[in-house]
Amino acid sequence: MFGVLIVNLWQGCAIPTVLFVAGLQSVPKDLYEAATIDGANAWQKFKAITVPFLIPIITMVVITTTKGGLTIFDYIKAMTDGGPAQATEAIGILIYRHAMSEGKFAQSVAESMILFVIVAIVSFATIKLTSNKQVGDD
């Protein structure tokens, strides 16, 4: 499982990194200058300026990485096929095995609908928790 985790982390760091760099570049520099003139230290600038501007990006990264983690299929299928003894089996592999190997299509559809509901709940909760903290919604 650690091998699959390391490969997934290695691949999964690229897009969030690009998004965070782009988000940091979109923060207006004059806000930092005004905060410096007002006597704010680095932590205060980070907390009051940087984080509120990054909330939409944080929201998107949390949702996409959570969805990606819950629905992981390709790395496990290619590296271990869920083995040994289903030690690396994830929800995606389980749904695939039930449908393709065992012919339990109704069960796999039910499992994928439950997975959809879980991802939707996590996404909705993340959006709800962060929607009042972001800048520029007025």
Tab-separated table of N, CA and C in Angstrom:
chain	number	residue	atom	x	y	z
A	1	MET	N	0.819	-1.188	0.000
A	1	MET	CA	0.000	0.000	0.000
A	1	MET	C	0.869	1.262	0.000
A	2	PHE	N	2.013	1.216	0.680
A	2	PHE	CA	2.879	2.397	0.717
A	2	PHE	C	3.448	2.722	-0.659
A	3	GLY	N	3.737	1.707	-1.469
A	3	GLY	CA	4.217	1.957	-2.827
A	3	GLY	C	3.177	2.679	-3.665
A	4	VAL	N	1.937	2.237	-3.580
A	4	VAL	CA	0.853	2.894	-4.309
A	4	VAL	C	0.663	4.310	-3.787
A	5	LEU	N	0.748	4.475	-2.472
A	5	LEU	CA	0.596	5.794	-1.861
A	5	LEU	C	1.679	6.756	-2.332
A	6	ILE	N	2.914	6.301	-2.385
A	6	ILE	CA	4.024	7.161	-2.811
A	6	ILE	C	3.850	7.575	-4.274
A	7	VAL	N	3.470	6.640	-5.138
A	7	VAL	CA	3.256	6.968	-6.554
A	7	VAL	C	2.110	7.967	-6.692
A	8	ASN	N	1.028	7.747	-5.958
A	8	ASN	CA	-0.121	8.645	-6.037
A	8	ASN	C	0.221	10.030	-5.502
A	9	LEU	N	0.974	10.112	-4.425
A	9	LEU	CA	1.393	11.405	-3.895
A	9	LEU	C	2.316	12.134	-4.864
A	10	TRP	N	3.229	11.391	-5.472
A	10	TRP	CA	4.154	12.001	-6.420
A	10	TRP	C	3.396	12.608	-7.596
A	11	GLN	N	2.439	11.889	-8.125
A	11	GLN	CA	1.651	12.392	-9.242
A	11	GLN	C	0.673	13.459	-8.787
A	12	GLY	N	0.139	13.331	-7.588
A	12	GLY	CA	-0.895	14.229	-7.117
A	12	GLY	C	-0.413	15.570	-6.625
A	13	CYS	N	0.879	15.782	-6.514
A	13	CYS	CA	1.408	17.064	-6.030
A	13	CYS	C	1.540	18.106	-7.136
A	14	ALA	N	1.591	17.692	-8.372
A	14	ALA	CA	1.877	18.624	-9.466
A	14	ALA	C	0.773	19.657	-9.671
A	15	ILE	N	-0.449	19.219	-9.845
A	15	ILE	CA	-1.536	20.153	-10.140
A	15	ILE	C	-1.822	21.081	-8.968
A	16	PRO	N	-1.930	20.592	-7.721
A	16	PRO	CA	-2.119	21.536	-6.621
A	16	PRO	C	-0.994	22.554	-6.489
A	17	THR	N	0.230	22.149	-6.760
A	17	THR	CA	1.349	23.080	-6.693
A	17	THR	C	1.193	24.194	-7.722
A	18	VAL	N	0.845	23.838	-8.941
A	18	VAL	CA	0.640	24.846	-9.990
A	18	VAL	C	-0.519	25.769	-9.609
A	19	LEU	N	-1.588	25.202	-9.077
A	19	LEU	CA	-2.739	26.022	-8.678
A	19	LEU	C	-2.379	26.990	-7.559
A	20	PHE	N	-1.634	26.524	-6.557
A	20	PHE	CA	-1.242	27.399	-5.457
A	20	PHE	C	-0.282	28.498	-5.917
A	21	VAL	N	0.642	28.160	-6.800
A	21	VAL	CA	1.553	29.182	-7.323
A	21	VAL	C	0.769	30.236	-8.103
A	22	ALA	N	-0.164	29.803	-8.930
A	22	ALA	CA	-0.995	30.753	-9.676
A	22	ALA	C	-1.845	31.595	-8.733
A	23	GLY	N	-2.378	30.979	-7.683
A	23	GLY	CA	-3.167	31.721	-6.706
A	23	GLY	C	-2.338	32.738	-5.951
A	24	LEU	N	-1.121	32.378	-5.597
A	24	LEU	CA	-0.241	33.321	-4.898
A	24	LEU	C	0.124	34.496	-5.792
A	25	GLN	N	0.268	34.246	-7.078
A	25	GLN	CA	0.589	35.332	-7.998
A	25	GLN	C	-0.598	36.260	-8.241
A	26	SER	N	-1.800	35.803	-7.941
A	26	SER	CA	-2.980	36.629	-8.170
A	26	SER	C	-3.319	37.537	-6.985
A	27	VAL	N	-2.625	37.377	-5.873
A	27	VAL	CA	-2.874	38.237	-4.706
A	27	VAL	C	-2.286	39.620	-4.999
A	28	PRO	N	-3.083	40.679	-4.850
A	28	PRO	CA	-2.582	42.030	-5.153
A	28	PRO	C	-1.407	42.426	-4.249
A	29	LYS	N	-0.332	42.888	-4.869
A	29	LYS	CA	0.873	43.264	-4.126
A	29	LYS	C	0.653	44.502	-3.258
A	30	ASP	N	-0.242	45.405	-3.694
A	30	ASP	CA	-0.447	46.622	-2.914
A	30	ASP	C	-1.090	46.334	-1.556
A	31	LEU	N	-1.788	45.202	-1.428
A	31	LEU	CA	-2.314	44.832	-0.114
A	31	LEU	C	-1.177	44.500	0.853
A	32	TYR	N	-0.153	43.818	0.343
A	32	TYR	CA	1.007	43.515	1.180
A	32	TYR	C	1.739	44.799	1.573
A	33	GLU	N	1.852	45.720	0.611
A	33	GLU	CA	2.519	46.992	0.910
A	33	GLU	C	1.747	47.779	1.964
A	34	ALA	N	0.431	47.816	1.839
A	34	ALA	CA	-0.386	48.524	2.825
A	34	ALA	C	-0.277	47.875	4.199
A	35	ALA	N	-0.238	46.544	4.231
A	35	ALA	CA	-0.100	45.847	5.508
A	35	ALA	C	1.265	46.114	6.135
A	36	THR	N	2.301	46.199	5.315
A	36	THR	CA	3.640	46.513	5.820
A	36	THR	C	3.664	47.921	6.407
A	37	ILE	N	3.046	48.867	5.712
A	37	ILE	CA	2.982	50.244	6.218
A	37	ILE	C	2.216	50.299	7.533
A	38	ASP	N	1.171	49.474	7.657
A	38	ASP	CA	0.376	49.436	8.885
A	38	ASP	C	1.077	48.690	10.012
A	39	GLY	N	2.214	48.058	9.718
A	39	GLY	CA	2.998	47.391	10.752
A	39	GLY	C	2.690	45.916	10.943
A	40	ALA	N	2.086	45.282	9.966
A	40	ALA	CA	1.771	43.861	10.085
A	40	ALA	C	3.027	43.020	9.886
A	41	ASN	N	3.131	41.944	10.665
A	41	ASN	CA	4.252	41.024	10.474
A	41	ASN	C	3.877	39.971	9.426
A	42	ALA	N	4.783	39.060	9.148
A	42	ALA	CA	4.574	38.082	8.073
A	42	ALA	C	3.378	37.175	8.361
A	43	TRP	N	3.221	36.744	9.605
A	43	TRP	CA	2.099	35.866	9.952
A	43	TRP	C	0.760	36.592	9.779
A	44	GLN	N	0.700	37.838	10.189
A	44	GLN	CA	-0.530	38.612	10.046
A	44	GLN	C	-0.878	38.829	8.569
A	45	LYS	N	0.129	39.076	7.735
A	45	LYS	CA	-0.106	39.217	6.297
A	45	LYS	C	-0.626	37.915	5.699
A	46	PHE	N	-0.011	36.827	6.110
A	46	PHE	CA	-0.430	35.522	5.599
A	46	PHE	C	-1.872	35.229	5.985
A	47	LYS	N	-2.201	35.453	7.252
A	47	LYS	CA	-3.529	35.135	7.769
A	47	LYS	C	-4.609	36.066	7.220
A	48	ALA	N	-4.306	37.344	7.061
A	48	ALA	CA	-5.324	38.318	6.678
A	48	ALA	C	-5.394	38.582	5.174
A	49	ILE	N	-4.325	38.312	4.439
A	49	ILE	CA	-4.319	38.619	3.005
A	49	ILE	C	-4.207	37.347	2.168
A	50	THR	N	-3.187	36.553	2.398
A	50	THR	CA	-2.904	35.412	1.532
A	50	THR	C	-3.992	34.346	1.621
A	51	VAL	N	-4.319	33.911	2.826
A	51	VAL	CA	-5.284	32.821	2.982
A	51	VAL	C	-6.656	33.171	2.407
A	52	PRO	N	-7.230	34.356	2.694
A	52	PRO	CA	-8.545	34.640	2.086
A	52	PRO	C	-8.545	34.634	0.561
A	53	PHE	N	-7.444	35.048	-0.059
A	53	PHE	CA	-7.384	35.017	-1.518
A	53	PHE	C	-7.185	33.600	-2.053
A	54	LEU	N	-6.647	32.709	-1.229
A	54	LEU	CA	-6.417	31.332	-1.660
A	54	LEU	C	-7.569	30.393	-1.329
A	55	ILE	N	-8.606	30.860	-0.637
A	55	ILE	CA	-9.713	29.991	-0.248
A	55	ILE	C	-10.351	29.276	-1.445
A	56	PRO	N	-10.629	29.943	-2.571
A	56	PRO	CA	-11.205	29.191	-3.705
A	56	PRO	C	-10.283	28.087	-4.221
A	57	ILE	N	-8.995	28.332	-4.208
A	57	ILE	CA	-8.039	27.324	-4.667
A	57	ILE	C	-7.939	26.187	-3.661
A	58	ILE	N	-7.926	26.525	-2.382
A	58	ILE	CA	-7.903	25.498	-1.341
A	58	ILE	C	-9.143	24.621	-1.466
A	59	THR	N	-10.286	25.241	-1.689
A	59	THR	CA	-11.533	24.489	-1.848
A	59	THR	C	-11.437	23.522	-3.019
A	60	MET	N	-10.980	24.010	-4.159
A	60	MET	CA	-10.880	23.163	-5.337
A	60	MET	C	-9.872	22.032	-5.139
A	61	VAL	N	-8.744	22.329	-4.518
A	61	VAL	CA	-7.729	21.296	-4.292
A	61	VAL	C	-8.246	20.237	-3.329
A	62	VAL	N	-8.920	20.642	-2.267
A	62	VAL	CA	-9.459	19.670	-1.307
A	62	VAL	C	-10.483	18.767	-1.994
A	63	ILE	N	-11.362	19.356	-2.782
A	63	ILE	CA	-12.398	18.559	-3.456
A	63	ILE	C	-11.783	17.596	-4.466
A	64	THR	N	-10.881	18.077	-5.298
A	64	THR	CA	-10.315	17.206	-6.333
A	64	THR	C	-9.412	16.122	-5.758
A	65	THR	N	-8.637	16.447	-4.726
A	65	THR	CA	-7.780	15.410	-4.147
A	65	THR	C	-8.585	14.392	-3.345
A	66	THR	N	-9.638	14.841	-2.687
A	66	THR	CA	-10.497	13.895	-1.963
A	66	THR	C	-11.183	12.962	-2.946
A	67	LYS	N	-11.719	13.522	-4.009
A	67	LYS	CA	-12.356	12.700	-5.041
A	67	LYS	C	-11.348	11.738	-5.670
A	68	GLY	N	-10.162	12.236	-5.961
A	68	GLY	CA	-9.136	11.380	-6.536
A	68	GLY	C	-8.698	10.262	-5.602
A	69	GLY	N	-8.611	10.574	-4.321
A	69	GLY	CA	-8.231	9.556	-3.350
A	69	GLY	C	-9.301	8.499	-3.153
A	70	LEU	N	-10.559	8.929	-3.164
A	70	LEU	CA	-11.647	7.968	-2.979
A	70	LEU	C	-11.884	7.107	-4.210
A	71	THR	N	-11.613	7.646	-5.373
A	71	THR	CA	-11.907	6.910	-6.602
A	71	THR	C	-10.669	6.342	-7.279
A	72	ILE	N	-9.576	6.241	-6.562
A	72	ILE	CA	-8.334	5.739	-7.159
A	72	ILE	C	-8.562	4.352	-7.758
A	73	PHE	N	-8.111	4.184	-8.962
A	73	PHE	CA	-8.276	2.909	-9.654
A	73	PHE	C	-7.020	2.526	-10.417
A	74	ASP	N	-6.516	3.445	-11.240
A	74	ASP	CA	-5.484	3.105	-12.209
A	74	ASP	C	-4.169	2.649	-11.573
A	75	TYR	N	-3.695	3.334	-10.546
A	75	TYR	CA	-2.420	2.944	-9.935
A	75	TYR	C	-2.520	1.572	-9.294
A	76	ILE	N	-3.613	1.347	-8.590
A	76	ILE	CA	-3.767	0.057	-7.919
A	76	ILE	C	-3.934	-1.059	-8.945
A	77	LYS	N	-4.716	-0.812	-9.987
A	77	LYS	CA	-4.915	-1.838	-11.017
A	77	LYS	C	-3.602	-2.172	-11.715
A	78	ALA	N	-2.817	-1.160	-12.024
A	78	ALA	CA	-1.566	-1.385	-12.737
A	78	ALA	C	-0.484	-1.989	-11.842
A	79	MET	N	-0.433	-1.578	-10.580
A	79	MET	CA	0.685	-1.999	-9.726
A	79	MET	C	0.417	-3.307	-8.981
A	80	THR	N	-0.778	-3.471	-8.422
A	80	THR	CA	-1.008	-4.630	-7.557
A	80	THR	C	-2.279	-5.399	-7.879
A	81	ASP	N	-3.187	-4.815	-8.650
A	81	ASP	CA	-4.487	-5.415	-8.953
A	81	ASP	C	-5.270	-5.742	-7.677
A	82	GLY	N	-5.055	-4.924	-6.641
A	82	GLY	CA	-5.781	-5.108	-5.388
A	82	GLY	C	-5.132	-6.073	-4.421
A	83	GLY	N	-4.118	-6.764	-4.833
A	83	GLY	CA	-3.498	-7.782	-3.978
A	83	GLY	C	-2.314	-7.229	-3.244
A	84	PRO	N	-1.612	-7.991	-2.498
A	84	PRO	CA	-1.866	-9.383	-2.132
A	84	PRO	C	-2.979	-9.484	-1.085
A	85	ALA	N	-3.834	-10.436	-1.289
A	85	ALA	CA	-4.967	-10.723	-0.393
A	85	ALA	C	-5.818	-9.485	-0.158
A	86	GLN	N	-6.086	-8.730	-1.212
A	86	GLN	CA	-6.881	-7.500	-1.188
A	86	GLN	C	-6.338	-6.441	-0.220
A	87	ALA	N	-5.041	-6.436	0.027
A	87	ALA	CA	-4.446	-5.457	0.945
A	87	ALA	C	-4.434	-4.057	0.355
A	88	THR	N	-4.390	-3.943	-0.957
A	88	THR	CA	-4.381	-2.622	-1.590
A	88	THR	C	-5.677	-2.345	-2.335
A	89	GLU	N	-6.716	-3.063	-2.021
A	89	GLU	CA	-7.978	-2.877	-2.727
A	89	GLU	C	-8.666	-1.605	-2.251
A	90	ALA	N	-9.014	-0.760	-3.198
A	90	ALA	CA	-9.741	0.476	-2.904
A	90	ALA	C	-11.165	0.336	-3.432
A	91	ILE	N	-11.966	1.368	-3.224
A	91	ILE	CA	-13.367	1.314	-3.624
A	91	ILE	C	-13.505	1.118	-5.135
A	92	GLY	N	-12.671	1.815	-5.905
A	92	GLY	CA	-12.738	1.682	-7.361
A	92	GLY	C	-12.441	0.275	-7.838
A	93	ILE	N	-11.433	-0.352	-7.259
A	93	ILE	CA	-11.083	-1.732	-7.614
A	93	ILE	C	-12.202	-2.682	-7.191
A	94	LEU	N	-12.785	-2.445	-6.024
A	94	LEU	CA	-13.885	-3.283	-5.540
A	94	LEU	C	-15.081	-3.209	-6.493
A	95	ILE	N	-15.432	-1.997	-6.911
A	95	ILE	CA	-16.547	-1.828	-7.849
A	95	ILE	C	-16.234	-2.531	-9.171
A	96	TYR	N	-15.023	-2.367	-9.659
A	96	TYR	CA	-14.614	-3.016	-10.902
A	96	TYR	C	-14.669	-4.538	-10.775
A	97	ARG	N	-14.151	-5.074	-9.675
A	97	ARG	CA	-14.139	-6.525	-9.474
A	97	ARG	C	-15.551	-7.081	-9.404
A	98	HIS	N	-16.434	-6.390	-8.669
A	98	HIS	CA	-17.811	-6.875	-8.578
A	98	HIS	C	-18.495	-6.889	-9.937
A	99	ALA	N	-18.244	-5.879	-10.755
A	99	ALA	CA	-18.916	-5.798	-12.054
A	99	ALA	C	-18.292	-6.728	-13.086
A	100	MET	N	-16.983	-6.655	-13.243
A	100	MET	CA	-16.339	-7.343	-14.367
A	100	MET	C	-15.965	-8.792	-14.072
A	101	SER	N	-15.524	-9.072	-12.869
A	101	SER	CA	-15.088	-10.435	-12.564
A	101	SER	C	-16.229	-11.305	-12.044
A	102	GLU	N	-17.089	-10.707	-11.199
A	102	GLU	CA	-18.129	-11.497	-10.558
A	102	GLU	C	-19.498	-11.326	-11.205
A	103	GLY	N	-19.646	-10.377	-12.113
A	103	GLY	CA	-20.905	-10.174	-12.796
A	103	GLY	C	-22.013	-9.582	-11.934
A	104	LYS	N	-21.654	-8.978	-10.831
A	104	LYS	CA	-22.646	-8.365	-9.937
A	104	LYS	C	-22.811	-6.888	-10.320
A	105	PHE	N	-23.458	-6.654	-11.446
A	105	PHE	CA	-23.575	-5.300	-11.977
A	105	PHE	C	-24.450	-4.411	-11.098
A	106	ALA	N	-25.531	-4.957	-10.580
A	106	ALA	CA	-26.413	-4.154	-9.728
A	106	ALA	C	-25.688	-3.721	-8.463
A	107	GLN	N	-24.909	-4.616	-7.895
A	107	GLN	CA	-24.155	-4.278	-6.687
A	107	GLN	C	-23.101	-3.223	-6.988
A	108	SER	N	-22.422	-3.339	-8.116
A	108	SER	CA	-21.396	-2.353	-8.450
A	108	SER	C	-22.010	-0.988	-8.751
A	109	VAL	N	-23.200	-0.962	-9.346
A	109	VAL	CA	-23.878	0.313	-9.577
A	109	VAL	C	-24.269	0.932	-8.238
A	110	ALA	N	-24.764	0.136	-7.316
A	110	ALA	CA	-25.125	0.642	-5.990
A	110	ALA	C	-23.894	1.174	-5.252
A	111	GLU	N	-22.786	0.458	-5.353
A	111	GLU	CA	-21.551	0.918	-4.707
A	111	GLU	C	-21.062	2.226	-5.324
A	112	SER	N	-21.144	2.337	-6.630
A	112	SER	CA	-20.690	3.575	-7.262
A	112	SER	C	-21.622	4.734	-6.950
A	113	MET	N	-22.908	4.488	-6.770
A	113	MET	CA	-23.829	5.550	-6.358
A	113	MET	C	-23.527	6.001	-4.929
A	114	ILE	N	-23.202	5.068	-4.057
A	114	ILE	CA	-22.815	5.423	-2.684
A	114	ILE	C	-21.528	6.237	-2.707
A	115	LEU	N	-20.587	5.833	-3.539
A	115	LEU	CA	-19.345	6.597	-3.690
A	115	LEU	C	-19.637	8.001	-4.209
A	116	PHE	N	-20.545	8.121	-5.165
A	116	PHE	CA	-20.936	9.431	-5.676
A	116	PHE	C	-21.520	10.296	-4.565
A	117	VAL	N	-22.371	9.722	-3.741
A	117	VAL	CA	-22.988	10.474	-2.642
A	117	VAL	C	-21.927	10.927	-1.641
A	118	ILE	N	-20.970	10.061	-1.340
A	118	ILE	CA	-19.899	10.429	-0.401
A	118	ILE	C	-19.081	11.589	-0.962
A	119	VAL	N	-18.693	11.507	-2.231
A	119	VAL	CA	-17.922	12.590	-2.855
A	119	VAL	C	-18.751	13.875	-2.896
A	120	ALA	N	-20.043	13.762	-3.199
A	120	ALA	CA	-20.908	14.940	-3.238
A	120	ALA	C	-21.039	15.579	-1.861
A	121	ILE	N	-21.175	14.777	-0.817
A	121	ILE	CA	-21.286	15.313	0.542
A	121	ILE	C	-19.998	16.022	0.948
A	122	VAL	N	-18.859	15.397	0.669
A	122	VAL	CA	-17.576	16.027	1.000
A	122	VAL	C	-17.411	17.326	0.217
A	123	SER	N	-17.765	17.313	-1.054
A	123	SER	CA	-17.646	18.524	-1.876
A	123	SER	C	-18.566	19.624	-1.364
A	124	PHE	N	-19.811	19.280	-1.081
A	124	PHE	CA	-20.769	20.269	-0.594
A	124	PHE	C	-20.321	20.839	0.749
A	125	ALA	N	-19.850	19.971	1.648
A	125	ALA	CA	-19.398	20.442	2.961
A	125	ALA	C	-18.189	21.361	2.829
A	126	THR	N	-17.270	21.029	1.952
A	126	THR	CA	-16.097	21.867	1.744
A	126	THR	C	-16.490	23.227	1.186
A	127	ILE	N	-17.366	23.238	0.215
A	127	ILE	CA	-17.820	24.509	-0.358
A	127	ILE	C	-18.570	25.327	0.675
A	128	LYS	N	-19.421	24.688	1.459
A	128	LYS	CA	-20.194	25.396	2.476
A	128	LYS	C	-19.275	25.980	3.557
A	129	LEU	N	-18.272	25.234	3.983
A	129	LEU	CA	-17.366	25.705	5.031
A	129	LEU	C	-16.481	26.856	4.564
A	130	THR	N	-16.147	26.884	3.297
A	130	THR	CA	-15.203	27.899	2.816
A	130	THR	C	-15.869	29.058	2.085
A	131	SER	N	-17.141	28.973	1.784
A	131	SER	CA	-17.781	30.005	0.957
A	131	SER	C	-17.844	31.372	1.652
A	132	ASN	N	-17.975	31.403	2.958
A	132	ASN	CA	-18.061	32.699	3.637
A	132	ASN	C	-16.701	33.269	4.000
A	133	LYS	N	-15.629	32.570	3.706
A	133	LYS	CA	-14.295	33.032	4.063
A	133	LYS	C	-13.520	33.609	2.886
A	134	GLN	N	-14.043	33.477	1.669
A	134	GLN	CA	-13.272	33.925	0.511
A	134	GLN	C	-13.501	35.399	0.213
A	135	VAL	N	-12.577	35.964	-0.518
A	135	VAL	CA	-12.587	37.383	-0.850
A	135	VAL	C	-13.252	37.573	-2.206
A	136	GLY	N	-14.013	38.659	-2.354
A	136	GLY	CA	-14.526	39.041	-3.652
A	136	GLY	C	-15.890	38.515	-4.001
A	137	ASP	N	-16.680	38.056	-3.045
A	137	ASP	CA	-18.022	37.577	-3.349
A	137	ASP	C	-19.088	38.644	-3.213
A	138	ASP	N	-18.722	39.852	-2.822
A	138	ASP	CA	-19.729	40.893	-2.566
A	138	ASP	C	-20.277	41.480	-3.823
